[in-house]
JSON list of N, CA and C in Angstrom, two decimals:
[
{"chain": "A", "resi": 1, "resn": "MET", "atom": "N", "xyz": [109.26, 101.90, 121.56]},
{"chain": "A", "resi": 1, "resn": "MET", "atom": "CA", "xyz": [108.44, 102.73, 120.47]},
{"chain": "A", "resi": 1, "resn": "MET", "atom": "C", "xyz": [108.45, 101.38, 119.56]},
{"chain": "A", "resi": 2, "resn": "SER", "atom": "N", "xyz": [107.46, 101.86, 118.51]},
{"chain": "A", "resi": 2, "resn": "SER", "atom": "CA", "xyz": [107.02, 100.73, 117.28]},
{"chain": "A", "resi": 2, "resn": "SER", "atom": "C", "xyz": [108.19, 101.78, 115.72]},
{"chain": "A", "resi": 3, "resn": "ASP", "atom": "N", "xyz": [108.63, 100.86, 115.40]},
{"chain": "A", "resi": 3, "resn": "ASP", "atom": "CA", "xyz": [109.23, 101.38, 114.02]},
{"chain": "A", "resi": 3, "resn": "ASP", "atom": "C", "xyz": [108.34, 102.10, 113.04]},
{"chain": "A", "resi": 4, "resn": "LEU", "atom": "N", "xyz": [107.00, 101.84, 113.00]},
{"chain": "A", "resi": 4, "resn": "LEU", "atom": "CA", "xyz": [105.80, 102.54, 112.25]},
{"chain": "A", "resi": 4, "resn": "LEU", "atom": "C", "xyz": [105.95, 103.85, 112.75]},
{"chain": "A", "resi": 5, "resn": "THR", "atom": "N", "xyz": [106.55, 104.47, 113.62]},
{"chain": "A", "resi": 5, "resn": "THR", "atom": "CA", "xyz": [106.25, 105.72, 113.98]},
{"chain": "A", "resi": 5, "resn": "THR", "atom": "C", "xyz": [106.79, 106.75, 113.39]},
{"chain": "A", "resi": 6, "resn": "TYR", "atom": "N", "xyz": [107.94, 106.34, 112.40]},
{"chain": "A", "resi": 6, "resn": "TYR", "atom": "CA", "xyz": [107.92, 107.37, 111.02]},
{"chain": "A", "resi": 6, "resn": "TYR", "atom": "C", "xyz": [107.03, 107.69, 110.30]},
{"chain": "A", "resi": 7, "resn": "TYR", "atom": "N", "xyz": [106.12, 106.40, 110.21]},
{"chain": "A", "resi": 7, "resn": "TYR", "atom": "CA", "xyz": [104.74, 106.93, 109.54]},
{"chain": "A", "resi": 7, "resn": "TYR", "atom": "C", "xyz": [104.24, 108.18, 109.66]},
{"chain": "A", "resi": 8, "resn": "TRP", "atom": "N", "xyz": [104.68, 108.74, 111.08]},
{"chain": "A", "resi": 8, "resn": "TRP", "atom": "CA", "xyz": [103.76, 110.43, 111.16]},
{"chain": "A", "resi": 8, "resn": "TRP", "atom": "C", "xyz": [104.63, 111.23, 110.53]},
{"chain": "A", "resi": 9, "resn": "ARG", "atom": "N", "xyz": [105.74, 110.91, 109.91]},
{"chain": "A", "resi": 9, "resn": "ARG", "atom": "CA", "xyz": [106.02, 111.86, 109.21]},
{"chain": "A", "resi": 9, "resn": "ARG", "atom": "C", "xyz": [106.63, 111.25, 107.66]},
{"chain": "A", "resi": 10, "resn": "ILE", "atom": "N", "xyz": [105.88, 110.84, 107.39]},
{"chain": "A", "resi": 10, "resn": "ILE", "atom": "CA", "xyz": [105.71, 109.64, 105.93]},
{"chain": "A", "resi": 10, "resn": "ILE", "atom": "C", "xyz": [106.02, 110.76, 104.60]},
{"chain": "A", "resi": 11, "resn": "SER", "atom": "N", "xyz": [104.70, 112.04, 104.69]},
{"chain": "A", "resi": 11, "resn": "SER", "atom": "CA", "xyz": [104.68, 112.69, 103.69]},
{"chain": "A", "resi": 11, "resn": "SER", "atom": "C", "xyz": [106.19, 113.84, 103.30]},
{"chain": "A", "resi": 12, "resn": "THR", "atom": "N", "xyz": [107.16, 113.94, 104.69]},
{"chain": "A", "resi": 12, "resn": "THR", "atom": "CA", "xyz": [108.32, 114.75, 104.01]},
{"chain": "A", "resi": 12, "resn": "THR", "atom": "C", "xyz": [109.16, 113.31, 103.44]},
{"chain": "A", "resi": 13, "resn": "ILE", "atom": "N", "xyz": [108.94, 112.00, 103.45]},
{"chain": "A", "resi": 13, "resn": "ILE", "atom": "CA", "xyz": [110.11, 111.20, 102.87]},
{"chain": "A", "resi": 13, "resn": "ILE", "atom": "C", "xyz": [109.35, 110.55, 101.71]},
{"chain": "A", "resi": 14, "resn": "VAL", "atom": "N", "xyz": [107.95, 110.63, 101.56]},
{"chain": "A", "resi": 14, "resn": "VAL", "atom": "CA", "xyz": [107.63, 109.74, 100.38]},
{"chain": "A", "resi": 14, "resn": "VAL", "atom": "C", "xyz": [106.39, 110.70, 99.80]},
{"chain": "A", "resi": 15, "resn": "ASP", "atom": "N", "xyz": [106.65, 111.10, 98.38]},
{"chain": "A", "resi": 15, "resn": "ASP", "atom": "CA", "xyz": [105.52, 111.28, 97.59]},
{"chain": "A", "resi": 15, "resn": "ASP", "atom": "C", "xyz": [103.91, 110.63, 97.37]},
{"chain": "A", "resi": 16, "resn": "THR", "atom": "N", "xyz": [104.13, 109.41, 97.23]},
{"chain": "A", "resi": 16, "resn": "THR", "atom": "CA", "xyz": [103.35, 108.55, 97.10]},
{"chain": "A", "resi": 16, "resn": "THR", "atom": "C", "xyz": [103.27, 107.19, 98.16]},
{"chain": "A", "resi": 17, "resn": "PRO", "atom": "N", "xyz": [103.16, 107.40, 99.12]},
{"chain": "A", "resi": 17, "resn": "PRO", "atom": "CA", "xyz": [103.06, 106.30, 100.39]},
{"chain": "A", "resi": 17, "resn": "PRO", "atom": "C", "xyz": [101.94, 105.24, 99.72]},
{"chain": "A", "resi": 18, "resn": "ALA", "atom": "N", "xyz": [102.44, 103.92, 99.99]},
{"chain": "A", "resi": 18, "resn": "ALA", "atom": "CA", "xyz": [101.55, 102.71, 100.63]},
{"chain": "A", "resi": 18, "resn": "ALA", "atom": "C", "xyz": [100.09, 103.61, 100.74]},
{"chain": "A", "resi": 19, "resn": "TRP", "atom": "N", "xyz": [100.47, 103.64, 102.29]},
{"chain": "A", "resi": 19, "resn": "TRP", "atom": "CA", "xyz": [99.11, 103.78, 102.61]},
{"chain": "A", "resi": 19, "resn": "TRP", "atom": "C", "xyz": [99.69, 105.26, 104.14]},
{"chain": "A", "resi": 20, "resn": "GLY", "atom": "N", "xyz": [98.62, 105.47, 104.93]},
{"chain": "A", "resi": 20, "resn": "GLY", "atom": "CA", "xyz": [98.62, 106.55, 106.00]},
{"chain": "A", "resi": 20, "resn": "GLY", "atom": "C", "xyz": [98.12, 106.29, 107.50]},
{"chain": "A", "resi": 21, "resn": "VAL", "atom": "N", "xyz": [98.93, 106.63, 107.84]},
{"chain": "A", "resi": 21, "resn": "VAL", "atom": "CA", "xyz": [97.55, 106.65, 109.54]},
{"chain": "A", "resi": 21, "resn": "VAL", "atom": "C", "xyz": [96.36, 107.46, 109.42]},
{"chain": "A", "resi": 22, "resn": "THR", "atom": "N", "xyz": [95.34, 106.62, 109.33]},
{"chain": "A", "resi": 22, "resn": "THR", "atom": "CA", "xyz": [94.10, 107.39, 109.04]},
{"chain": "A", "resi": 22, "resn": "THR", "atom": "C", "xyz": [93.59, 108.47, 109.85]},
{"chain": "A", "resi": 23, "resn": "ALA", "atom": "N", "xyz": [94.06, 108.51, 111.19]},
{"chain": "A", "resi": 23, "resn": "ALA", "atom": "CA", "xyz": [94.11, 109.79, 111.73]},
{"chain": "A", "resi": 23, "resn": "ALA", "atom": "C", "xyz": [94.20, 111.10, 111.40]},
{"chain": "A", "resi": 24, "resn": "ASN", "atom": "N", "xyz": [95.05, 110.87, 109.95]},
{"chain": "A", "resi": 24, "resn": "ASN", "atom": "CA", "xyz": [95.38, 112.15, 110.07]},
{"chain": "A", "resi": 24, "resn": "ASN", "atom": "C", "xyz": [95.76, 111.95, 107.90]},
{"chain": "A", "resi": 25, "resn": "LEU", "atom": "N", "xyz": [94.32, 111.28, 107.72]},
{"chain": "A", "resi": 25, "resn": "LEU", "atom": "CA", "xyz": [94.44, 111.25, 106.13]},
{"chain": "A", "resi": 25, "resn": "LEU", "atom": "C", "xyz": [93.43, 111.58, 105.92]},
{"chain": "A", "resi": 26, "resn": "VAL", "atom": "N", "xyz": [93.37, 112.10, 104.43]},
{"chain": "A", "resi": 26, "resn": "VAL", "atom": "CA", "xyz": [91.67, 112.98, 104.22]},
{"chain": "A", "resi": 26, "resn": "VAL", "atom": "C", "xyz": [91.25, 112.62, 102.95]},
{"chain": "A", "resi": 27, "resn": "VAL", "atom": "N", "xyz": [90.79, 111.64, 102.66]},
{"chain": "A", "resi": 27, "resn": "VAL", "atom": "CA", "xyz": [89.96, 111.44, 101.11]},
{"chain": "A", "resi": 27, "resn": "VAL", "atom": "C", "xyz": [88.82, 111.59, 100.79]},
{"chain": "A", "resi": 28, "resn": "ARG", "atom": "N", "xyz": [88.63, 111.51, 99.21]},
{"chain": "A", "resi": 28, "resn": "ARG", "atom": "CA", "xyz": [87.22, 111.58, 99.32]},
{"chain": "A", "resi": 28, "resn": "ARG", "atom": "C", "xyz": [86.28, 110.43, 99.56]},
{"chain": "A", "resi": 29, "resn": "ASN", "atom": "N", "xyz": [85.08, 110.95, 99.82]},
{"chain": "A", "resi": 29, "resn": "ASN", "atom": "CA", "xyz": [83.74, 109.89, 100.26]},
{"chain": "A", "resi": 29, "resn": "ASN", "atom": "C", "xyz": [83.85, 109.11, 99.06]},
{"chain": "A", "resi": 30, "resn": "VAL", "atom": "N", "xyz": [84.36, 108.02, 99.74]},
{"chain": "A", "resi": 30, "resn": "VAL", "atom": "CA", "xyz": [83.95, 106.77, 99.31]},
{"chain": "A", "resi": 30, "resn": "VAL", "atom": "C", "xyz": [82.92, 105.63, 99.78]},
{"chain": "A", "resi": 31, "resn": "GLN", "atom": "N", "xyz": [81.54, 105.62, 99.25]},
{"chain": "A", "resi": 31, "resn": "GLN", "atom": "CA", "xyz": [80.93, 105.14, 100.28]},
{"chain": "A", "resi": 31, "resn": "GLN", "atom": "C", "xyz": [81.03, 103.92, 99.81]},
{"chain": "A", "resi": 32, "resn": "GLU", "atom": "N", "xyz": [81.64, 103.13, 99.00]},
{"chain": "A", "resi": 32, "resn": "GLU", "atom": "CA", "xyz": [81.44, 101.24, 98.91]},
{"chain": "A", "resi": 32, "resn": "GLU", "atom": "C", "xyz": [82.69, 101.21, 100.05]},
{"chain": "A", "resi": 33, "resn": "ILE", "atom": "N", "xyz": [83.31, 101.86, 100.67]},
{"chain": "A", "resi": 33, "resn": "ILE", "atom": "CA", "xyz": [84.55, 101.76, 101.26]},
{"chain": "A", "resi": 33, "resn": "ILE", "atom": "C", "xyz": [84.76, 101.91, 102.64]},
{"chain": "A", "resi": 34, "resn": "ARG", "atom": "N", "xyz": [84.83, 100.95, 103.43]},
{"chain": "A", "resi": 34, "resn": "ARG", "atom": "CA", "xyz": [84.54, 101.30, 104.96]},
{"chain": "A", "resi": 34, "resn": "ARG", "atom": "C", "xyz": [85.62, 100.50, 105.95]},
{"chain": "A", "resi": 35, "resn": "PHE", "atom": "N", "xyz": [86.02, 100.73, 106.47]},
{"chain": "A", "resi": 35, "resn": "PHE", "atom": "CA", "xyz": [86.92, 99.84, 107.81]},
{"chain": "A", "resi": 35, "resn": "PHE", "atom": "C", "xyz": [86.35, 98.27, 108.04]},
{"chain": "A", "resi": 36, "resn": "ASP", "atom": "N", "xyz": [87.19, 97.55, 107.80]},
{"chain": "A", "resi": 36, "resn": "ASP", "atom": "CA", "xyz": [87.12, 96.18, 107.76]},
{"chain": "A", "resi": 36, "resn": "ASP", "atom": "C", "xyz": [86.68, 96.25, 109.44]},
{"chain": "A", "resi": 37, "resn": "GLU", "atom": "N", "xyz": [85.59, 95.52, 110.00]},
{"chain": "A", "resi": 37, "resn": "GLU", "atom": "CA", "xyz": [85.76, 95.10, 111.39]},
{"chain": "A", "resi": 37, "resn": "GLU", "atom": "C", "xyz": [86.50, 94.19, 111.88]},
{"chain": "A", "resi": 38, "resn": "CYS", "atom": "N", "xyz": [87.42, 92.89, 110.89]},
{"chain": "A", "resi": 38, "resn": "CYS", "atom": "CA", "xyz": [87.55, 91.57, 110.85]},
{"chain": "A", "resi": 38, "resn": "CYS", "atom": "C", "xyz": [88.99, 92.21, 111.96]},
{"chain": "A", "resi": 39, "resn": "PHE", "atom": "N", "xyz": [89.73, 93.18, 112.17]},
{"chain": "A", "resi": 39, "resn": "PHE", "atom": "CA", "xyz": [91.46, 94.08, 112.43]},
{"chain": "A", "resi": 39, "resn": "PHE", "atom": "C", "xyz": [90.82, 94.34, 113.95]},
{"chain": "A", "resi": 40, "resn": "PRO", "atom": "N", "xyz": [91.44, 94.23, 114.55]},
{"chain": "A", "resi": 40, "resn": "PRO", "atom": "CA", "xyz": [91.27, 94.24, 116.21]},
{"chain": "A", "resi": 40, "resn": "PRO", "atom": "C", "xyz": [91.73, 95.48, 116.66]},
{"chain": "A", "resi": 41, "resn": "LYS", "atom": "N", "xyz": [91.03, 96.13, 117.98]},
{"chain": "A", "resi": 41, "resn": "LYS", "atom": "CA", "xyz": [90.65, 97.48, 117.45]},
{"chain": "A", "resi": 41, "resn": "LYS", "atom": "C", "xyz": [92.13, 97.83, 118.07]},
{"chain": "A", "resi": 42, "resn": "THR", "atom": "N", "xyz": [92.92, 97.55, 118.57]},
{"chain": "A", "resi": 42, "resn": "THR", "atom": "CA", "xyz": [94.23, 97.86, 118.79]},
{"chain": "A", "resi": 42, "resn": "THR", "atom": "C", "xyz": [95.51, 98.57, 117.66]},
{"chain": "A", "resi": 43, "resn": "GLY", "atom": "N", "xyz": [95.31, 98.81, 116.91]},
{"chain": "A", "resi": 43, "resn": "GLY", "atom": "CA", "xyz": [96.12, 98.99, 115.67]},
{"chain": "A", "resi": 43, "resn": "GLY", "atom": "C", "xyz": [96.68, 97.14, 114.53]},
{"chain": "A", "resi": 44, "resn": "GLY", "atom": "N", "xyz": [95.45, 96.97, 113.95]},
{"chain": "A", "resi": 44, "resn": "GLY", "atom": "CA", "xyz": [95.47, 95.58, 113.57]},
{"chain": "A", "resi": 44, "resn": "GLY", "atom": "C", "xyz": [95.66, 95.60, 112.19]},
{"chain": "A", "resi": 45, "resn": "GLY", "atom": "N", "xyz": [96.14, 96.50, 111.26]},
{"chain": "A", "resi": 45, "resn": "GLY", "atom": "CA", "xyz": [96.14, 96.66, 110.41]},
{"chain": "A", "resi": 45, "resn": "GLY", "atom": "C", "xyz": [94.98, 97.25, 109.51]},
{"chain": "A", "resi": 46, "resn": "GLU", "atom": "N", "xyz": [94.11, 97.97, 110.03]},
{"chain": "A", "resi": 46, "resn": "GLU", "atom": "CA", "xyz": [92.90, 98.59, 109.35]},
{"chain": "A", "resi": 46, "resn": "GLU", "atom": "C", "xyz": [93.30, 99.91, 108.18]},
{"chain": "A", "resi": 47, "resn": "ASP", "atom": "N", "xyz": [94.21, 100.78, 108.79]},
{"chain": "A", "resi": 47, "resn": "ASP", "atom": "CA", "xyz": [94.92, 101.53, 108.15]},
{"chain": "A", "resi": 47, "resn": "ASP", "atom": "C", "xyz": [95.49, 100.85, 106.92]},
{"chain": "A", "resi": 48, "resn": "VAL", "atom": "N", "xyz": [95.97, 100.50, 106.77]},
{"chain": "A", "resi": 48, "resn": "VAL", "atom": "CA", "xyz": [96.61, 99.40, 105.48]},
{"chain": "A", "resi": 48, "resn": "VAL", "atom": "C", "xyz": [95.86, 99.14, 104.96]},
{"chain": "A", "resi": 49, "resn": "ASP", "atom": "N", "xyz": [95.06, 98.54, 105.08]},
{"chain": "A", "resi": 49, "resn": "ASP", "atom": "CA", "xyz": [94.02, 97.58, 104.50]},
{"chain": "A", "resi": 49, "resn": "ASP", "atom": "C", "xyz": [93.04, 98.92, 103.72]},
{"chain": "A", "resi": 50, "resn": "VAL", "atom": "N", "xyz": [92.74, 99.86, 104.40]},
{"chain": "A", "resi": 50, "resn": "VAL", "atom": "CA", "xyz": [91.65, 100.46, 103.59]},
{"chain": "A", "resi": 50, "resn": "VAL", "atom": "C", "xyz": [92.37, 101.70, 102.95]},
{"chain": "A", "resi": 51, "resn": "CYS", "atom": "N", "xyz": [93.38, 101.69, 103.44]},
{"chain": "A", "resi": 51, "resn": "CYS", "atom": "CA", "xyz": [94.47, 102.69, 102.10]},
{"chain": "A", "resi": 51, "resn": "CYS", "atom": "C", "xyz": [94.19, 102.20, 100.74]},
{"chain": "A", "resi": 52, "resn": "LEU", "atom": "N", "xyz": [94.46, 100.67, 100.81]},
{"chain": "A", "resi": 52, "resn": "LEU", "atom": "CA", "xyz": [94.97, 99.77, 99.45]},
{"chain": "A", "resi": 52, "resn": "LEU", "atom": "C", "xyz": [93.82, 100.11, 98.92]},
{"chain": "A", "resi": 53, "resn": "ARG", "atom": "N", "xyz": [92.41, 99.13, 99.52]},
{"chain": "A", "resi": 53, "resn": "ARG", "atom": "CA", "xyz": [91.26, 99.30, 98.99]},
{"chain": "A", "resi": 53, "resn": "ARG", "atom": "C", "xyz": [90.86, 100.75, 98.34]},
{"chain": "A", "resi": 54, "resn": "ILE", "atom": "N", "xyz": [91.04, 101.70, 98.84]},
{"chain": "A", "resi": 54, "resn": "ILE", "atom": "CA", "xyz": [90.81, 103.13, 98.41]},
{"chain": "A", "resi": 54, "resn": "ILE", "atom": "C", "xyz": [91.24, 103.55, 96.84]},
{"chain": "A", "resi": 55, "resn": "GLN", "atom": "N", "xyz": [92.67, 102.87, 97.41]},
{"chain": "A", "resi": 55, "resn": "GLN", "atom": "CA", "xyz": [93.77, 103.47, 95.97]},
{"chain": "A", "resi": 55, "resn": "GLN", "atom": "C", "xyz": [93.20, 102.38, 94.96]},
{"chain": "A", "resi": 56, "resn": "LYS", "atom": "N", "xyz": [92.97, 101.43, 95.03]},
{"chain": "A", "resi": 56, "resn": "LYS", "atom": "CA", "xyz": [92.47, 100.41, 93.97]},
{"chain": "A", "resi": 56, "resn": "LYS", "atom": "C", "xyz": [91.01, 100.68, 93.65]},
{"chain": "A", "resi": 57, "resn": "HIS", "atom": "N", "xyz": [90.21, 101.44, 94.21]},
{"chain": "A", "resi": 57, "resn": "HIS", "atom": "CA", "xyz": [89.27, 101.61, 94.06]},
{"chain": "A", "resi": 57, "resn": "HIS", "atom": "C", "xyz": [88.81, 102.62, 93.31]},
{"chain": "A", "resi": 58, "resn": "LEU", "atom": "N", "xyz": [89.81, 103.57, 93.53]},
{"chain": "A", "resi": 58, "resn": "LEU", "atom": "CA", "xyz": [90.07, 105.20, 92.79]},
{"chain": "A", "resi": 58, "resn": "LEU", "atom": "C", "xyz": [90.65, 105.06, 91.63]},
{"chain": "A", "resi": 59, "resn": "LYS", "atom": "N", "xyz": [91.91, 104.03, 91.72]},
{"chain": "A", "resi": 59, "resn": "LYS", "atom": "CA", "xyz": [92.89, 103.66, 90.62]},
{"chain": "A", "resi": 59, "resn": "LYS", "atom": "C", "xyz": [93.98, 105.09, 90.74]},
{"chain": "A", "resi": 60, "resn": "MET", "atom": "N", "xyz": [93.88, 105.54, 92.19]},
{"chain": "A", "resi": 60, "resn": "MET", "atom": "CA", "xyz": [94.75, 107.11, 91.62]},
{"chain": "A", "resi": 60, "resn": "MET", "atom": "C", "xyz": [95.96, 106.34, 93.42]},
{"chain": "A", "resi": 61, "resn": "PRO", "atom": "N", "xyz": [96.94, 106.54, 93.32]},
{"chain": "A", "resi": 61, "resn": "PRO", "atom": "CA", "xyz": [97.68, 106.83, 94.42]},
{"chain": "A", "resi": 61, "resn": "PRO", "atom": "C", "xyz": [97.67, 108.05, 95.33]},
{"chain": "A", "resi": 62, "resn": "LEU", "atom": "N", "xyz": [97.26, 107.19, 96.89]},
{"chain": "A", "resi": 62, "resn": "LEU", "atom": "CA", "xyz": [97.76, 108.53, 97.99]},
{"chain": "A", "resi": 62, "resn": "LEU", "atom": "C", "xyz": [98.89, 109.70, 97.29]},
{"chain": "A", "resi": 63, "resn": "ARG", "atom": "N", "xyz": [98.93, 110.71, 97.66]},
{"chain": "A", "resi": 63, "resn": "ARG", "atom": "CA", "xyz": [99.71, 111.53, 97.48]},
{"chain": "A", "resi": 63, "resn": "ARG", "atom": "C", "xyz": [99.78, 112.41, 99.27]},
{"chain": "A", "resi": 64, "resn": "SER", "atom": "N", "xyz": [101.31, 113.09, 99.48]},
{"chain": "A", "resi": 64, "resn": "SER", "atom": "CA", "xyz": [101.61, 113.53, 100.45]},
{"chain": "A", "resi": 64, "resn": "SER", "atom": "C", "xyz": [101.37, 114.65, 100.53]},
{"chain": "A", "resi": 65, "resn": "ALA", "atom": "N", "xyz": [101.21, 115.39, 101.52]},
{"chain": "A", "resi": 65, "resn": "ALA", "atom": "CA", "xyz": [100.59, 116.55, 101.58]},
{"chain": "A", "resi": 65, "resn": "ALA", "atom": "C", "xyz": [101.37, 117.57, 102.65]},
{"chain": "A", "resi": 66, "resn": "PRO", "atom": "N", "xyz": [103.21, 117.20, 103.05]},
{"chain": "A", "resi": 66, "resn": "PRO", "atom": "CA", "xyz": [103.71, 118.00, 103.68]},
{"chain": "A", "resi": 66, "resn": "PRO", "atom": "C", "xyz": [103.69, 118.56, 104.84]},
{"chain": "A", "resi": 67, "resn": "ASN", "atom": "N", "xyz": [102.98, 119.90, 104.19]},
{"chain": "A", "resi": 67, "resn": "ASN", "atom": "CA", "xyz": [102.75, 121.19, 104.57]},
{"chain": "A", "resi": 67, "resn": "ASN", "atom": "C", "xyz": [101.23, 121.30, 105.40]},
{"chain": "A", "resi": 68, "resn": "ALA", "atom": "N", "xyz": [100.53, 120.35, 104.88]},
{"chain": "A", "resi": 68, "resn": "ALA", "atom": "CA", "xyz": [98.81, 120.35, 105.50]},
{"chain": "A", "resi": 68, "resn": "ALA", "atom": "C", "xyz": [98.98, 120.32, 106.86]},
{"chain": "A", "resi": 69, "resn": "VAL", "atom": "N", "xyz": [98.14, 120.91, 107.55]},
{"chain": "A", "resi": 69, "resn": "VAL", "atom": "CA", "xyz": [97.89, 120.69, 109.40]},
{"chain": "A", "resi": 69, "resn": "VAL", "atom": "C", "xyz": [96.30, 120.03, 109.79]},
{"chain": "A", "resi": 70, "resn": "VAL", "atom": "N", "xyz": [96.90, 119.28, 110.47]},
{"chain": "A", "resi": 70, "resn": "VAL", "atom": "CA", "xyz": [95.56, 118.78, 111.23]},
{"chain": "A", "resi": 70, "resn": "VAL", "atom": "C", "xyz": [95.39, 118.55, 112.23]},
{"chain": "A", "resi": 71, "resn": "THR", "atom": "N", "xyz": [94.17, 118.96, 112.84]},
{"chain": "A", "resi": 71, "resn": "THR", "atom": "CA", "xyz": [93.54, 119.69, 114.14]},
{"chain": "A", "resi": 71, "resn": "THR", "atom": "C", "xyz": [92.42, 118.45, 114.44]},
{"chain": "A", "resi": 72, "resn": "HIS", "atom": "N", "xyz": [92.72, 117.58, 115.65]},
{"chain": "A", "resi": 72, "resn": "HIS", "atom": "CA", "xyz": [91.90, 116.91, 116.74]},
{"chain": "A", "resi": 72, "resn": "HIS", "atom": "C", "xyz": [91.69, 117.66, 117.20]},
{"chain": "A", "resi": 73, "resn": "PRO", "atom": "N", "xyz": [89.97, 117.55, 117.82]},
{"chain": "A", "resi": 73, "resn": "PRO", "atom": "CA", "xyz": [89.06, 118.31, 118.66]},
{"chain": "A", "resi": 73, "resn": "PRO", "atom": "C", "xyz": [89.80, 117.48, 119.98]},
{"chain": "A", "resi": 74, "resn": "THR", "atom": "N", "xyz": [89.65, 118.70, 121.00]},
{"chain": "A", "resi": 74, "resn": "THR", "atom": "CA", "xyz": [90.20, 117.77, 122.38]},
{"chain": "A", "resi": 74, "resn": "THR", "atom": "C", "xyz": [89.46, 117.50, 122.61]},
{"chain": "A", "resi": 75, "resn": "ARG", "atom": "N", "xyz": [89.10, 116.36, 123.75]},
{"chain": "A", "resi": 75, "resn": "ARG", "atom": "CA", "xyz": [88.38, 115.61, 124.43]},
{"chain": "A", "resi": 75, "resn": "ARG", "atom": "C", "xyz": [88.16, 115.86, 125.75]},
{"chain": "A", "resi": 76, "resn": "ALA", "atom": "N", "xyz": [86.54, 116.00, 126.44]},
{"chain": "A", "resi": 76, "resn": "ALA", "atom": "CA", "xyz": [86.27, 116.59, 127.60]},
{"chain": "A", "resi": 76, "resn": "ALA", "atom": "C", "xyz": [87.09, 115.02, 128.93]}
]
């Protein structure tokens, strides 16, 4: 298992993480920022890239929300 799996619980460790797993990330709608398609579709750094660009654009850090609950729809 990857050492990066600790990022699934990063909100309990760090108040202002540099990046987050985008499957569990909520940010305001920033029309100017989209995922860069140059990254591979299999975990190639797009989460890190988009989080860093959003923070730079908004001039504010990401904030952890350790009590948030994320629900993903099930696939048939």
